[in-house]
Amino acid sequence: MSLFNSILYAAALSGLFLSYLKDKQKTMLALKKSLKAIENILPAMLVILLIIGMLLAWISPEIISQLLGDSSGIFGGVLAAVLGSITLIPGFIAFPLAASLLQLNAGYMQIAIFISTLMMVGVVTFPIESKSFGRQFAIKRNVLAFIYAILAGIVVGMAMHVWG
């Protein structure tokens, strides 16, 4: 475990301890609610992790390099953008996945585009967003997020070629 992680855990435990000292009932209620939330989300997250693990084991580094590597260029960027836009994966799974893909020869630009579209573009959640905020707003937000994700990926790719 890194020093930074140790500091974060110590801070979290200290905050929990201070909360408990201030109000035991509220702290216990919060812990019960958080455990219930974990129980609710854990099955879906385990399925996602299992599928991703199987895909990463099944797909060779050569294929990942061909599809999402530096040499894949625009095709790899577009593929990453489409995959990120239609995939619904939470950040705490997406970032380790991105690290695994980078280790398997994916390109920085392509992974930056994938993560950016994954976090910002919501094809799967579009109906809910459209219903909540209006169709025109949802379309504009998603299109602008898509464009920004592409631009951010290009900048990251260029920066990694210069400084990486």
Short mmCIF file of the C-alpha atoms (twelve columns), coordinates in Angstrom:
data_MODEL
# 
_entry.id   MODEL 
# 
loop_
_atom_site.group_PDB 
_atom_site.id 
_atom_site.type_symbol 
_atom_site.label_atom_id 
_atom_site.label_alt_id 
_atom_site.label_comp_id 
_atom_site.label_asym_id 
_atom_site.label_seq_id 
_atom_site.Cartn_x 
_atom_site.Cartn_y 
_atom_site.Cartn_z 
_atom_site.pdbx_PDB_model_num 
ATOM 1   C CA . MET A 1   0.000   0.000   0.000   1 
ATOM 2   C CA . SER A 2   1.364   3.411   -0.918  1 
ATOM 3   C CA . LEU A 3   1.922   6.207   1.558   1 
ATOM 4   C CA . PHE A 4   -0.836  8.257   -0.079  1 
ATOM 5   C CA . ASN A 5   -3.353  5.423   0.315   1 
ATOM 6   C CA . SER A 6   -2.297  4.993   3.947   1 
ATOM 7   C CA . ILE A 7   -2.904  8.692   4.562   1 
ATOM 8   C CA . LEU A 8   -6.355  8.493   2.945   1 
ATOM 9   C CA . TYR A 9   -7.321  5.467   5.042   1 
ATOM 10  C CA . ALA A 10  -6.045  7.145   8.212   1 
ATOM 11  C CA . ALA A 11  -8.024  10.291  7.407   1 
ATOM 12  C CA . ALA A 12  -11.184 8.290   6.739   1 
ATOM 13  C CA . LEU A 13  -10.844 6.295   9.952   1 
ATOM 14  C CA . SER A 14  -10.118 9.481   11.918  1 
ATOM 15  C CA . GLY A 15  -13.212 11.131  10.474  1 
ATOM 16  C CA . LEU A 16  -15.293 8.079   11.339  1 
ATOM 17  C CA . PHE A 17  -13.933 8.073   14.887  1 
ATOM 18  C CA . LEU A 18  -14.657 11.805  15.327  1 
ATOM 19  C CA . SER A 19  -18.155 11.312  13.954  1 
ATOM 20  C CA . TYR A 20  -18.727 8.462   16.389  1 
ATOM 21  C CA . LEU A 21  -17.570 10.597  19.302  1 
ATOM 22  C CA . LYS A 22  -19.896 13.418  18.278  1 
ATOM 23  C CA . ASP A 23  -23.034 11.357  17.608  1 
ATOM 24  C CA . LYS A 24  -22.975 7.576   17.972  1 
ATOM 25  C CA . GLN A 25  -26.510 7.045   16.636  1 
ATOM 26  C CA . LYS A 26  -26.039 9.049   13.440  1 
ATOM 27  C CA . THR A 27  -22.674 7.409   12.793  1 
ATOM 28  C CA . MET A 28  -24.109 3.910   13.226  1 
ATOM 29  C CA . LEU A 29  -27.065 4.812   11.000  1 
ATOM 30  C CA . ALA A 30  -24.681 6.113   8.327   1 
ATOM 31  C CA . LEU A 31  -22.606 2.927   8.526   1 
ATOM 32  C CA . LYS A 32  -25.731 0.770   8.187   1 
ATOM 33  C CA . LYS A 33  -26.887 2.789   5.154   1 
ATOM 34  C CA . SER A 34  -23.474 2.545   3.529   1 
ATOM 35  C CA . LEU A 35  -23.358 -1.226  4.072   1 
ATOM 36  C CA . LYS A 36  -26.838 -1.526  2.572   1 
ATOM 37  C CA . ALA A 37  -25.688 0.510   -0.456  1 
ATOM 38  C CA . ILE A 38  -22.682 -1.790  -0.865  1 
ATOM 39  C CA . GLU A 39  -24.961 -4.843  -0.645  1 
ATOM 40  C CA . ASN A 40  -27.191 -3.395  -3.359  1 
ATOM 41  C CA . ILE A 41  -24.416 -2.490  -5.787  1 
ATOM 42  C CA . LEU A 42  -22.007 -5.382  -5.160  1 
ATOM 43  C CA . PRO A 43  -23.703 -8.043  -7.333  1 
ATOM 44  C CA . ALA A 44  -23.762 -5.773  -10.388 1 
ATOM 45  C CA . MET A 45  -20.174 -4.666  -9.834  1 
ATOM 46  C CA . LEU A 46  -18.971 -8.257  -9.459  1 
ATOM 47  C CA . VAL A 47  -20.631 -9.189  -12.754 1 
ATOM 48  C CA . ILE A 48  -18.998 -6.206  -14.491 1 
ATOM 49  C CA . LEU A 49  -15.590 -7.100  -13.017 1 
ATOM 50  C CA . LEU A 50  -16.015 -10.727 -14.053 1 
ATOM 51  C CA . ILE A 51  -16.938 -9.786  -17.626 1 
ATOM 52  C CA . ILE A 52  -14.065 -7.313  -17.905 1 
ATOM 53  C CA . GLY A 53  -11.622 -9.827  -16.443 1 
ATOM 54  C CA . MET A 54  -12.741 -12.499 -18.893 1 
ATOM 55  C CA . LEU A 55  -12.511 -10.097 -21.826 1 
ATOM 56  C CA . LEU A 56  -9.011  -8.974  -20.836 1 
ATOM 57  C CA . ALA A 57  -7.940  -12.621 -20.511 1 
ATOM 58  C CA . TRP A 58  -9.537  -13.538 -23.825 1 
ATOM 59  C CA . ILE A 59  -8.326  -10.605 -25.921 1 
ATOM 60  C CA . SER A 60  -4.606  -10.670 -26.604 1 
ATOM 61  C CA . PRO A 61  -2.347  -7.638  -26.119 1 
ATOM 62  C CA . GLU A 62  -1.739  -7.681  -29.873 1 
ATOM 63  C CA . ILE A 63  -5.437  -7.244  -30.626 1 
ATOM 64  C CA . ILE A 64  -5.753  -4.472  -28.034 1 
ATOM 65  C CA . SER A 65  -2.702  -2.799  -29.567 1 
ATOM 66  C CA . GLN A 66  -4.214  -3.077  -33.068 1 
ATOM 67  C CA . LEU A 67  -7.604  -1.725  -31.996 1 
ATOM 68  C CA . LEU A 68  -6.635  0.827   -29.343 1 
ATOM 69  C CA . GLY A 69  -2.863  1.229   -29.620 1 
ATOM 70  C CA . ASP A 70  -0.940  4.307   -30.707 1 
ATOM 71  C CA . SER A 71  -0.774  2.948   -34.237 1 
ATOM 72  C CA . SER A 72  -4.577  2.601   -34.427 1 
ATOM 73  C CA . GLY A 73  -4.791  6.386   -34.863 1 
ATOM 74  C CA . ILE A 74  -8.166  7.876   -35.741 1 
ATOM 75  C CA . PHE A 75  -9.827  4.447   -35.987 1 
ATOM 76  C CA . GLY A 76  -8.735  3.623   -32.426 1 
ATOM 77  C CA . GLY A 77  -9.910  7.024   -31.186 1 
ATOM 78  C CA . VAL A 78  -13.325 6.607   -32.806 1 
ATOM 79  C CA . LEU A 79  -13.630 3.044   -31.477 1 
ATOM 80  C CA . ALA A 80  -12.688 4.217   -27.986 1 
ATOM 81  C CA . ALA A 81  -15.209 7.076   -28.209 1 
ATOM 82  C CA . VAL A 82  -18.023 4.770   -29.312 1 
ATOM 83  C CA . LEU A 83  -17.220 2.150   -26.665 1 
ATOM 84  C CA . GLY A 84  -16.984 4.789   -23.947 1 
ATOM 85  C CA . SER A 85  -20.221 6.453   -25.011 1 
ATOM 86  C CA . ILE A 86  -22.311 3.279   -24.944 1 
ATOM 87  C CA . THR A 87  -20.735 1.657   -21.872 1 
ATOM 88  C CA . LEU A 88  -22.047 2.178   -18.369 1 
ATOM 89  C CA . ILE A 89  -19.189 1.444   -15.963 1 
ATOM 90  C CA . PRO A 90  -18.558 3.336   -12.713 1 
ATOM 91  C CA . GLY A 91  -15.289 5.233   -12.324 1 
ATOM 92  C CA . PHE A 92  -13.868 2.968   -9.640  1 
ATOM 93  C CA . ILE A 93  -13.925 0.133   -12.185 1 
ATOM 94  C CA . ALA A 94  -13.162 2.217   -15.291 1 
ATOM 95  C CA . PHE A 95  -9.846  3.621   -14.076 1 
ATOM 96  C CA . PRO A 96  -8.302  0.245   -13.142 1 
ATOM 97  C CA . LEU A 97  -9.605  -1.068  -16.473 1 
ATOM 98  C CA . ALA A 98  -7.857  1.812   -18.243 1 
ATOM 99  C CA . ALA A 99  -4.622  0.997   -16.401 1 
ATOM 100 C CA . SER A 100 -4.922  -2.648  -17.489 1 
ATOM 101 C CA . LEU A 101 -5.523  -1.606  -21.096 1 
ATOM 102 C CA . LEU A 102 -2.475  0.661   -21.011 1 
ATOM 103 C CA . GLN A 103 -0.387  -2.270  -19.738 1 
ATOM 104 C CA . LEU A 104 -1.720  -4.292  -22.684 1 
ATOM 105 C CA . ASN A 105 -0.391  -1.704  -25.203 1 
ATOM 106 C CA . ALA A 106 -3.412  0.555   -25.603 1 
ATOM 107 C CA . GLY A 107 -2.561  4.152   -26.531 1 
ATOM 108 C CA . TYR A 108 -2.861  7.087   -24.151 1 
ATOM 109 C CA . MET A 109 -5.014  9.089   -26.552 1 
ATOM 110 C CA . GLN A 110 -7.415  6.209   -27.062 1 
ATOM 111 C CA . ILE A 111 -7.702  5.475   -23.339 1 
ATOM 112 C CA . ALA A 112 -8.196  9.160   -22.519 1 
ATOM 113 C CA . ILE A 113 -10.999 9.296   -25.094 1 
ATOM 114 C CA . PHE A 114 -12.525 6.081   -23.728 1 
ATOM 115 C CA . ILE A 115 -12.485 7.279   -20.115 1 
ATOM 116 C CA . SER A 116 -13.705 10.772  -21.015 1 
ATOM 117 C CA . THR A 117 -16.643 9.527   -23.060 1 
ATOM 118 C CA . LEU A 118 -17.375 6.868   -20.449 1 
ATOM 119 C CA . MET A 119 -17.676 9.504   -17.734 1 
ATOM 120 C CA . MET A 120 -19.313 12.292  -19.739 1 
ATOM 121 C CA . VAL A 121 -21.378 10.853  -22.602 1 
ATOM 122 C CA . GLY A 122 -24.492 8.923   -21.686 1 
ATOM 123 C CA . VAL A 123 -26.051 6.976   -24.522 1 
ATOM 124 C CA . VAL A 124 -27.474 4.430   -22.073 1 
ATOM 125 C CA . THR A 125 -28.693 7.104   -19.670 1 
ATOM 126 C CA . PHE A 126 -29.963 9.436   -22.412 1 
ATOM 127 C CA . PRO A 127 -33.664 8.567   -21.905 1 
ATOM 128 C CA . ILE A 128 -33.475 9.434   -18.196 1 
ATOM 129 C CA . GLU A 129 -31.488 12.614  -18.822 1 
ATOM 130 C CA . SER A 130 -33.839 13.622  -21.612 1 
ATOM 131 C CA . LYS A 131 -36.870 13.100  -19.397 1 
ATOM 132 C CA . SER A 132 -35.321 15.055  -16.532 1 
ATOM 133 C CA . PHE A 133 -33.744 17.975  -18.411 1 
ATOM 134 C CA . GLY A 134 -35.411 17.960  -21.810 1 
ATOM 135 C CA . ARG A 135 -34.419 16.325  -25.074 1 
ATOM 136 C CA . GLN A 136 -32.662 19.365  -26.578 1 
ATOM 137 C CA . PHE A 137 -30.524 19.923  -23.478 1 
ATOM 138 C CA . ALA A 138 -29.579 16.230  -23.289 1 
ATOM 139 C CA . ILE A 139 -28.583 16.173  -26.966 1 
ATOM 140 C CA . LYS A 140 -26.506 19.351  -26.688 1 
ATOM 141 C CA . ARG A 141 -24.800 18.204  -23.496 1 
ATOM 142 C CA . ASN A 142 -23.915 14.808  -24.916 1 
ATOM 143 C CA . VAL A 143 -22.643 16.204  -28.231 1 
ATOM 144 C CA . LEU A 144 -20.497 18.816  -26.452 1 
ATOM 145 C CA . ALA A 145 -19.203 16.173  -24.017 1 
ATOM 146 C CA . PHE A 146 -18.340 13.903  -26.960 1 
ATOM 147 C CA . ILE A 147 -16.423 16.691  -28.718 1 
ATOM 148 C CA . TYR A 148 -14.640 17.642  -25.498 1 
ATOM 149 C CA . ALA A 149 -13.682 13.997  -24.873 1 
ATOM 150 C CA . ILE A 150 -12.125 13.736  -28.337 1 
ATOM 151 C CA . LEU A 151 -10.208 16.983  -27.857 1 
ATOM 152 C CA . ALA A 152 -9.074  15.974  -24.368 1 
ATOM 153 C CA . GLY A 153 -7.858  12.633  -25.702 1 
ATOM 154 C CA . ILE A 154 -5.897  14.309  -28.474 1 
ATOM 155 C CA . VAL A 155 -4.258  16.665  -25.955 1 
ATOM 156 C CA . VAL A 156 -3.407  13.771  -23.620 1 
ATOM 157 C CA . GLY A 157 -1.991  11.765  -26.524 1 
ATOM 158 C CA . MET A 158 0.156   14.670  -27.675 1 
ATOM 159 C CA . ALA A 159 1.330   15.413  -24.128 1 
ATOM 160 C CA . MET A 160 2.305   11.790  -23.537 1 
ATOM 161 C CA . HIS A 161 4.326   11.747  -26.775 1 
ATOM 162 C CA . VAL A 162 6.153   14.896  -25.715 1 
ATOM 163 C CA . TRP A 163 6.622   14.179  -21.980 1 
ATOM 164 C CA . GLY A 164 6.002   10.428  -21.728 1 
# 
